[in-house]
Short mmCIF file of C-alpha atoms in Angstrom, two decimals:
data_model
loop_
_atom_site.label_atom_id
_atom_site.label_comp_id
_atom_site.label_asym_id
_atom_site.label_seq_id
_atom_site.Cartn_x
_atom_site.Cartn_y
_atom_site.Cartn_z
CA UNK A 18 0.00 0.00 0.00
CA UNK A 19 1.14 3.97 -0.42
CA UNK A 20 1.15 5.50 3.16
CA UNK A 21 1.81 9.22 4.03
CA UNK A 22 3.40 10.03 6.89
CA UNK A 23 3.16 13.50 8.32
CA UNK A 24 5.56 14.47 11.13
CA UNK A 25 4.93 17.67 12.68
CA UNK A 26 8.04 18.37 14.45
CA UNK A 27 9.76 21.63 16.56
CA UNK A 28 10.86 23.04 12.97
CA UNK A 29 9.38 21.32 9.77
CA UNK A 30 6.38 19.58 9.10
CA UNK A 31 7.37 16.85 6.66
CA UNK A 32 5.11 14.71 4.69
CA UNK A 33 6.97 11.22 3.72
CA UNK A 34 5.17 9.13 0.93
CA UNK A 35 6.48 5.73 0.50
CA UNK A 36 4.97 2.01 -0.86
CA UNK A 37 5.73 -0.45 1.41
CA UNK A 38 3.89 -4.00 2.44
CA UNK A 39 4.06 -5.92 5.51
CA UNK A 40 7.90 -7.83 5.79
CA UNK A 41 8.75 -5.31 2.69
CA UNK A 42 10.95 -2.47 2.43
CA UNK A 43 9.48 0.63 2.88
CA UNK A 44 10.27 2.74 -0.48
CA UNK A 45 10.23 6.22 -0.43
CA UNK A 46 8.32 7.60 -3.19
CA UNK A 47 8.28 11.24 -2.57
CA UNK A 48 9.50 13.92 0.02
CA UNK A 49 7.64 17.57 1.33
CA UNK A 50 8.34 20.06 3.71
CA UNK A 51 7.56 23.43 5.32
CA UNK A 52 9.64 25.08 8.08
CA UNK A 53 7.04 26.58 10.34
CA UNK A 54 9.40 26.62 13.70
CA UNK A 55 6.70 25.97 15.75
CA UNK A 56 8.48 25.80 18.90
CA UNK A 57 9.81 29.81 18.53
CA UNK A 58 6.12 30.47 18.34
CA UNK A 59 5.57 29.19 21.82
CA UNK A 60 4.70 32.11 24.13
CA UNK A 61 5.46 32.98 27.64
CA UNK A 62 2.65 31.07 28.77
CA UNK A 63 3.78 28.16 26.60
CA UNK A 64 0.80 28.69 24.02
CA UNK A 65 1.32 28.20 20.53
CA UNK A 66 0.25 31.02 19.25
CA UNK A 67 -2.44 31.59 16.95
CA UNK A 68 -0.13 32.32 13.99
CA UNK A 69 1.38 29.25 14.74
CA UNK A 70 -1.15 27.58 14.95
CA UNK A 71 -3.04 28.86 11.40
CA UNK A 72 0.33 27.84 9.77
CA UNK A 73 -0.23 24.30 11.03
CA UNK A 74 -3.47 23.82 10.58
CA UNK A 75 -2.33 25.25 6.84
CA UNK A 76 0.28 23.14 6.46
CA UNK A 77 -1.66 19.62 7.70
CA UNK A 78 -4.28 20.50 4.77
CA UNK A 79 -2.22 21.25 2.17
CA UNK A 80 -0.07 18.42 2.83
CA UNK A 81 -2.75 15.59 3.39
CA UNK A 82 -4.28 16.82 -0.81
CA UNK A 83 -0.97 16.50 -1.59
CA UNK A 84 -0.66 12.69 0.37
CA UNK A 85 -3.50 11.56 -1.27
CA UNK A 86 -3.22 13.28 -4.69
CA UNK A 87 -0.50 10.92 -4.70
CA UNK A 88 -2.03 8.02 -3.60
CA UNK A 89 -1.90 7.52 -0.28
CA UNK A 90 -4.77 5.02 1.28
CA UNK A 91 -3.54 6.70 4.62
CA UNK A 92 -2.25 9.43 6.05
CA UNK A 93 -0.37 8.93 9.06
CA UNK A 94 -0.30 12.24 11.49
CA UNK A 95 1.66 13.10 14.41
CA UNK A 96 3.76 15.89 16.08
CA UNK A 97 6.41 15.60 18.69
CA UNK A 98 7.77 18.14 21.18
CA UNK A 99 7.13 21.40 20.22
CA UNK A 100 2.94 20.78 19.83
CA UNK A 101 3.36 18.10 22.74
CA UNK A 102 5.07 20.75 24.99
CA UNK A 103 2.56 23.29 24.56
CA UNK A 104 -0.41 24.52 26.77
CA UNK A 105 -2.93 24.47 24.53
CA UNK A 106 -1.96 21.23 22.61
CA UNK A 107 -5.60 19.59 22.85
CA UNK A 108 -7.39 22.77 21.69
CA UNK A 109 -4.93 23.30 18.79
CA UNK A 110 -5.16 19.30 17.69
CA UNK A 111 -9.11 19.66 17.73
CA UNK A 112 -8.83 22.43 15.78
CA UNK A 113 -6.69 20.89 13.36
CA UNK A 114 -9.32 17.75 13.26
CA UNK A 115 -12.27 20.50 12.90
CA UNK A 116 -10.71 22.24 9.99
CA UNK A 117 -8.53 19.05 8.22
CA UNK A 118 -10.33 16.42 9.07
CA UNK A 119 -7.09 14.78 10.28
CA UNK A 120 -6.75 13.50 13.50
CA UNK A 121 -2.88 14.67 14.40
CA UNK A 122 -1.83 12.15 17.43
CA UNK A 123 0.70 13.73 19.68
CA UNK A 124 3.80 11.13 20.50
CA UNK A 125 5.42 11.07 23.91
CA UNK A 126 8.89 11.49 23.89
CA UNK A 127 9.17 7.84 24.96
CA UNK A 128 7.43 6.65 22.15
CA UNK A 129 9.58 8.60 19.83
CA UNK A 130 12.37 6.10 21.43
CA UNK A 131 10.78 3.41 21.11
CA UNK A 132 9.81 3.79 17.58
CA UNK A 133 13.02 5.36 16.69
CA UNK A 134 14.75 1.91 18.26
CA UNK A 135 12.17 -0.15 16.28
CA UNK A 136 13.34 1.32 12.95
CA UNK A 137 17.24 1.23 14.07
CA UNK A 138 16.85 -2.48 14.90
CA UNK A 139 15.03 -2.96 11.58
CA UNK A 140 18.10 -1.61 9.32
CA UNK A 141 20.57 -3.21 11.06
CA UNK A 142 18.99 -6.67 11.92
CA UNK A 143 19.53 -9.20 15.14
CA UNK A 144 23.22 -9.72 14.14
CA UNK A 145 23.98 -6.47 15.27
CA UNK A 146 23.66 -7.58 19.16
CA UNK A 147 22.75 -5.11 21.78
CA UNK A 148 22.35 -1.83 20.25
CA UNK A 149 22.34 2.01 21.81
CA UNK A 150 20.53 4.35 19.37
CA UNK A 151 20.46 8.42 19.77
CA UNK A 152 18.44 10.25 17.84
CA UNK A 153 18.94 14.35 18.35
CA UNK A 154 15.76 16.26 17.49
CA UNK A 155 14.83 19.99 17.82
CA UNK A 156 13.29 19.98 21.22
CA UNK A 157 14.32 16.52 22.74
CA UNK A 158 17.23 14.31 22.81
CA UNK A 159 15.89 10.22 22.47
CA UNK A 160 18.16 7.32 23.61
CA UNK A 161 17.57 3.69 23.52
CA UNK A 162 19.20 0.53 24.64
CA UNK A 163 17.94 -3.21 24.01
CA UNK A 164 18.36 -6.13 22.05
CA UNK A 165 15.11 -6.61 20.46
CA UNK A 166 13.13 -4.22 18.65
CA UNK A 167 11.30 -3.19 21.82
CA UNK A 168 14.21 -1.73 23.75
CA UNK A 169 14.92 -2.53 27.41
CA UNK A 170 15.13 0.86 28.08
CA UNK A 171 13.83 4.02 26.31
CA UNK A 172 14.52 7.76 27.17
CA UNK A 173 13.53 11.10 26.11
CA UNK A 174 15.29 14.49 27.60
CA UNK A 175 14.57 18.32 27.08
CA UNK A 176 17.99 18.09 25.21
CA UNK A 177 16.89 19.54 21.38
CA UNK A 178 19.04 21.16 19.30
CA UNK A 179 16.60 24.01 18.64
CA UNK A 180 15.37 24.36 22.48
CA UNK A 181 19.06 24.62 23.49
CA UNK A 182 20.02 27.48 20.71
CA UNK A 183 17.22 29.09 21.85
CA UNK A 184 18.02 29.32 25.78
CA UNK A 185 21.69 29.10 25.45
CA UNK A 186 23.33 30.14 22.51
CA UNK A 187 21.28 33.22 20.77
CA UNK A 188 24.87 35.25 20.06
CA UNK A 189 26.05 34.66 16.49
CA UNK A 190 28.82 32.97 16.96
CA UNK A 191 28.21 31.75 20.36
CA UNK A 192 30.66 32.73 22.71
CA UNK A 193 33.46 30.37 23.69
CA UNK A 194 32.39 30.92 27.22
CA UNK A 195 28.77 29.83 26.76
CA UNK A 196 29.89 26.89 24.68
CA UNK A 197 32.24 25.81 27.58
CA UNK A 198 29.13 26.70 30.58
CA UNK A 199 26.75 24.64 27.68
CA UNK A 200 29.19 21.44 27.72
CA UNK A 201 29.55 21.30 31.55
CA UNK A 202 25.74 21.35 31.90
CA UNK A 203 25.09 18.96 29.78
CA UNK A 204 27.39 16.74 31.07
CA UNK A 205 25.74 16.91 34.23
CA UNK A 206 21.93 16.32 32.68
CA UNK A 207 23.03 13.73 30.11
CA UNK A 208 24.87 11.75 33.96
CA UNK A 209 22.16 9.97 35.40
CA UNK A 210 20.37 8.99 31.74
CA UNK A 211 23.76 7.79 31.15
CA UNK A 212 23.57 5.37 33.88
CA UNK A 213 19.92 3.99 33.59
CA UNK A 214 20.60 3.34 29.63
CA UNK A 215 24.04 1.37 30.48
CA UNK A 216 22.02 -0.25 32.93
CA UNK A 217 21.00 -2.43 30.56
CA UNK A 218 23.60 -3.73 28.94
CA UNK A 219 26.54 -2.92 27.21
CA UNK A 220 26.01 -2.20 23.75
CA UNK A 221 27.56 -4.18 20.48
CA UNK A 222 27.19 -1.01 18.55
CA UNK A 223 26.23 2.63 18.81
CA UNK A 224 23.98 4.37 16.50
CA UNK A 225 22.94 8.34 15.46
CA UNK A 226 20.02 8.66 13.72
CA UNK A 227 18.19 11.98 12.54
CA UNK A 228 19.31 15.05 10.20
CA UNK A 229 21.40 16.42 12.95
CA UNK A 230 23.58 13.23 13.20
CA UNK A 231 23.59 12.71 9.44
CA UNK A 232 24.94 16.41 8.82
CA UNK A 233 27.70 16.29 11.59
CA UNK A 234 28.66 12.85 10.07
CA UNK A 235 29.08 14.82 6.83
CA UNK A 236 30.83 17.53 8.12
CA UNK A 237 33.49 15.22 9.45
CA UNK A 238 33.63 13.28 6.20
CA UNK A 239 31.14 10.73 5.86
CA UNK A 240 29.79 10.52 2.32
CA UNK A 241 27.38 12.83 0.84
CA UNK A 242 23.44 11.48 0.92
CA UNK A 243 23.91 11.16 -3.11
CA UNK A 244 25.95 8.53 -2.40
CA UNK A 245 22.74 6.50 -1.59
CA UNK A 246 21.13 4.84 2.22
CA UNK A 247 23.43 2.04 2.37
CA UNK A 248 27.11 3.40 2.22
CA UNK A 249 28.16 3.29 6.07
CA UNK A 250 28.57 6.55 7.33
CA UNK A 251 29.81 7.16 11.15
CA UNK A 252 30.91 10.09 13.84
CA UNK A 253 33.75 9.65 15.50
CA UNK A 254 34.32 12.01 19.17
CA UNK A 255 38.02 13.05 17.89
CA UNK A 256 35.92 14.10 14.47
CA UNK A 257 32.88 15.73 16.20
CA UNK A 258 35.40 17.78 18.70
CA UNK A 259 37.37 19.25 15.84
CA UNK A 260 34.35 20.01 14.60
CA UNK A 261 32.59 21.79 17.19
CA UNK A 262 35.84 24.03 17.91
CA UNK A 263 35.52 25.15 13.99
CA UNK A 264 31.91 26.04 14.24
CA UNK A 265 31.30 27.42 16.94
CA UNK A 266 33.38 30.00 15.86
CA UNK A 267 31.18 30.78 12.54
CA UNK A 268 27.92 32.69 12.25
CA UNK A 269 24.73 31.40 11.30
CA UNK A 270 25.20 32.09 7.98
CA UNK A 271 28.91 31.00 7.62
CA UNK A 272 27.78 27.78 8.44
CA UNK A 273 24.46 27.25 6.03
CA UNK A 274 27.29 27.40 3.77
CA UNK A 275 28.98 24.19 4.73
CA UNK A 276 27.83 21.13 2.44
CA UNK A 277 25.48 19.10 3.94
CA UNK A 278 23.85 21.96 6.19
CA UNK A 279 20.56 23.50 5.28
CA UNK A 280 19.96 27.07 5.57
CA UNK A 281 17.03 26.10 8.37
CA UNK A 282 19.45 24.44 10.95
CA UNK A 283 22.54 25.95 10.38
CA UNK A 284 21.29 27.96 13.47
CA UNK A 285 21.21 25.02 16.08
CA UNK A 286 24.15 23.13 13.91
CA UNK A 287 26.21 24.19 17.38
CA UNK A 288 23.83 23.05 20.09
CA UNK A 289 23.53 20.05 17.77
CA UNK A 290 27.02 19.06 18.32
CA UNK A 291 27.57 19.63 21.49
CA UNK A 292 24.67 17.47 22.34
CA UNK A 293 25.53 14.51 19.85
CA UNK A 294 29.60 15.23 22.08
CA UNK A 295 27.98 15.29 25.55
CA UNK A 296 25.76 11.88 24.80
CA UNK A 297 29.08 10.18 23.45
CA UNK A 298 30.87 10.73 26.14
CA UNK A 299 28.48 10.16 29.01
CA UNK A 300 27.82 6.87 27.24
CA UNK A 301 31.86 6.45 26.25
CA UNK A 302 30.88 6.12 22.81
CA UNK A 303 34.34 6.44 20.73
CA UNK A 304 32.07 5.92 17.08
CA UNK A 305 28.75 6.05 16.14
CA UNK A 306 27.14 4.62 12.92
CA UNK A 307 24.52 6.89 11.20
CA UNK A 308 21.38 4.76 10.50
CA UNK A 309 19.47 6.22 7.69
CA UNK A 310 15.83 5.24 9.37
CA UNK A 311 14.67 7.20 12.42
CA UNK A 312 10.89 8.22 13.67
CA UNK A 313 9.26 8.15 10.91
CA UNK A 314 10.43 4.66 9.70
CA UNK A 315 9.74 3.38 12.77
CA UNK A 316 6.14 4.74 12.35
CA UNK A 317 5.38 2.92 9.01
CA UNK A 318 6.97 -0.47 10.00
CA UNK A 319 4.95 -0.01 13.58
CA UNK A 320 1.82 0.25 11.34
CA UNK A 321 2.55 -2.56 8.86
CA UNK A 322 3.12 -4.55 11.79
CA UNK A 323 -0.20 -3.63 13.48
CA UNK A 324 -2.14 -3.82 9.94
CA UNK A 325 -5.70 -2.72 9.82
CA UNK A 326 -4.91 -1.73 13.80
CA UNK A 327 -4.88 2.17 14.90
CA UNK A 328 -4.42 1.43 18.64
CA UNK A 329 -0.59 3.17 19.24
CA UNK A 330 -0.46 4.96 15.65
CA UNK A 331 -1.74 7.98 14.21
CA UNK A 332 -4.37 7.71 11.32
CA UNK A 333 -5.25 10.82 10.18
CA UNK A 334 -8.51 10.48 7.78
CA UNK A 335 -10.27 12.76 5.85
#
C-alpha cells in the first residue's frame, strides 16, 4: 500500500510518501516540507500562538491533498515536542481535526524512542547484538538501549538542538564561554540517563540517527546522501570535537554554507554538536554509525506490523 506520513516536528512539518507491504521495504516515493518553527512560536505562557497555529493547521491541509493526490490510502499524522510541549496542545489538535479532518496524534517522547529503536533495529537486523541508538531532534534528545526491537530501556530528555540554541546560545557565533558553561551542563543532565541506559547492557554497537547526526557525520567526512542509504557513514568524538571548535566560531550564515547543512538548521548546527559530544561521552561512545531510518520509519513499520490496527499509531482520515 502507499502510506503518508506527516511528522509535525519543533521546525518542519514533513510529509513522507512511501509504498511499502508488511515484511517489505518501505520505499520512499516522494518527500515535502515546510519550516514553520513551531516551537519559537511558543509564548510565555507556553501557548502556541495563533499564527502558529493557522500555519499548522495550513500546512496539515495542504499536505494531506498533496498525500493523497499521490495516492496515499492513509495518512499517518503526528507531532512531537514542540505541539506536545505546549499549553494548549488539545485545543490546537481539535482544531486541526475541525478544519482538516485529520486526526494529528501527539507522540510522547518515549514513544519517539521506542519507535526510533524499532526502525534502528530494523536496518541493522539481530546480528547487530545489543544496540544504543540516539536520535537528536529539535526539542528533545531520544536514547535507547535493548536487544530486540522493543528496547529494554527508552529515554527522552529536554535536550533539542533548537530548544538549546534558543536558551543558550542566541549570540552569532556563540561565545566560547557559553559553549564551555553549555558542555559542563550537559554533562551533568546527560549523567544519570547515562547510567539507567548502560544499565541495561553494554552495547555491540552505537547508532545516530536523525538530520542532525547525518549532517555532523558529513561535516566530518562521511559521504554525501547522493551517495545512496546504504554506504556506512559514522561520527567519530576526535571528528565531532574538531568540529565543534571550527563552528562554533562561525555565524549562522557562515555555516548554512557548509555542504550538507541547510539554511534552516545551520542555526542550532552548534547546540547540535555539542549534544551529539555530551551523549558520546556520558555513554563512552568512541564511534557512532549513522542509520538512515529514524521516527518516521519506525512509524510505518509499527503500522505494517499492526495492519488494519490504529491502537498506538496515528491515522489521520479525511
Amino acid at each position: 500500500m502507499r502510506l503518508g506520513v506527516l511528522d509535525v516536528g519543533s521546525n518542519t512539518v514533513h510529509l513522507l510518501v512511501v509504498d511499502a507491504h508488511r515484511g517489505g521495504h518501505p520505499t520512499p516515493m516522494s518527500s515535502t516540507k515546510s519550516t514553520l518553527r513551531l516551537a519559537e512560536q511558543i509564548d510565555t505562557d507556553g501557548r502556541l500562538s495563533d499564527p502558529g497555529a493557522d500555519s499548522l493547521v495550513e500546512a496539515v491541509d495542504e499536505f494531506t491533498k498533496i498525500a493523497y493526490t499521490s495516492g496515499c490510502k492513509q495518512v499517518m499524522a503526528f507531532a512531537t515536542s514542540a505541539v506536545r510541549d505546549a499549553t494548549n496542545c488539545d485545543d490546537v489538535l481539535n482544531r486541526v481535526a475541525d478544519e482538516t479532518g485529520v486526526r494529528v496524534v501527539v507522540l510522547s517522547g518515549v514513544d519517539e524512542a521506542r519507535l526510533t529503536s524499532l526502525a534502528v533495529r530494523r536496518w541493522y537486523g539481530w546480528g547487530s547484538g545489543r544496540i544504543v541508538a540516539l536520535d537528536i531532534g529539535g526539542g528533545s534528545l531520544e536514547l535507547s538501549n535493548g536487544v530486540d526491537e522493543e528496547p529494554d530501556v527508552a529515554l527522552s530528555l529536554p535536550l533539542g538542538a533548537g530548544r538549546l540554541t534558543r536558551e543558550w546560545l542566541s549570540d552569532d557565533p556563540p561565545g566560547r564561554r557559553k559553549v564551555a558553561v553549555l558542555r559542563d551542563w550537559l554533562d551533568a543532565e546527560l549523567a544519570p540517563a547515562a547510567k539507567e541506559l548502560l544499565a541495561a547492557g553494554t552495547p555491540d554497537l552505537a547508532v545516530g540517527s536523525s538530520k542532525t547526526f547525518r549532517s555532523l557525520a558529513r561535516l566530518t567526512g562521511a559521504a554525501p546522501s547522493s551517495a545512496g542509504p546504504r554506504v556506512k557513514r559514522t561520527l567519530t568524538s576526535n571528528g565531532l570535537r574538531q568540529l565543534i571548535a571550527f563552528i562554533s566560531r562561525m555565524t549562522t550564515a557562515d555555516r548554512a554554507e557548509l555542504e550538507g547543512v541547510s539554511v534552516n538548521r545551520a542555526g542550532q548546527l552548534v547546540a547540535g554538536a555539542l549534544v551529539a559530544e555530551a551523549s558520546m561521552r556520558a555513554l563512552s561512545i568512541d564511534t557512532l554509525e549513522i542509520c538512515p531510518w529514524a521516527l518516521r520509519e519506525g512509524v510505518i513499520l509499527r503500522r505494517l506490523d499492526l495492519e488494519s490496527s490504529d491502537t498506538e499509531l496515528p491515522a489521520g482520515e479525511r
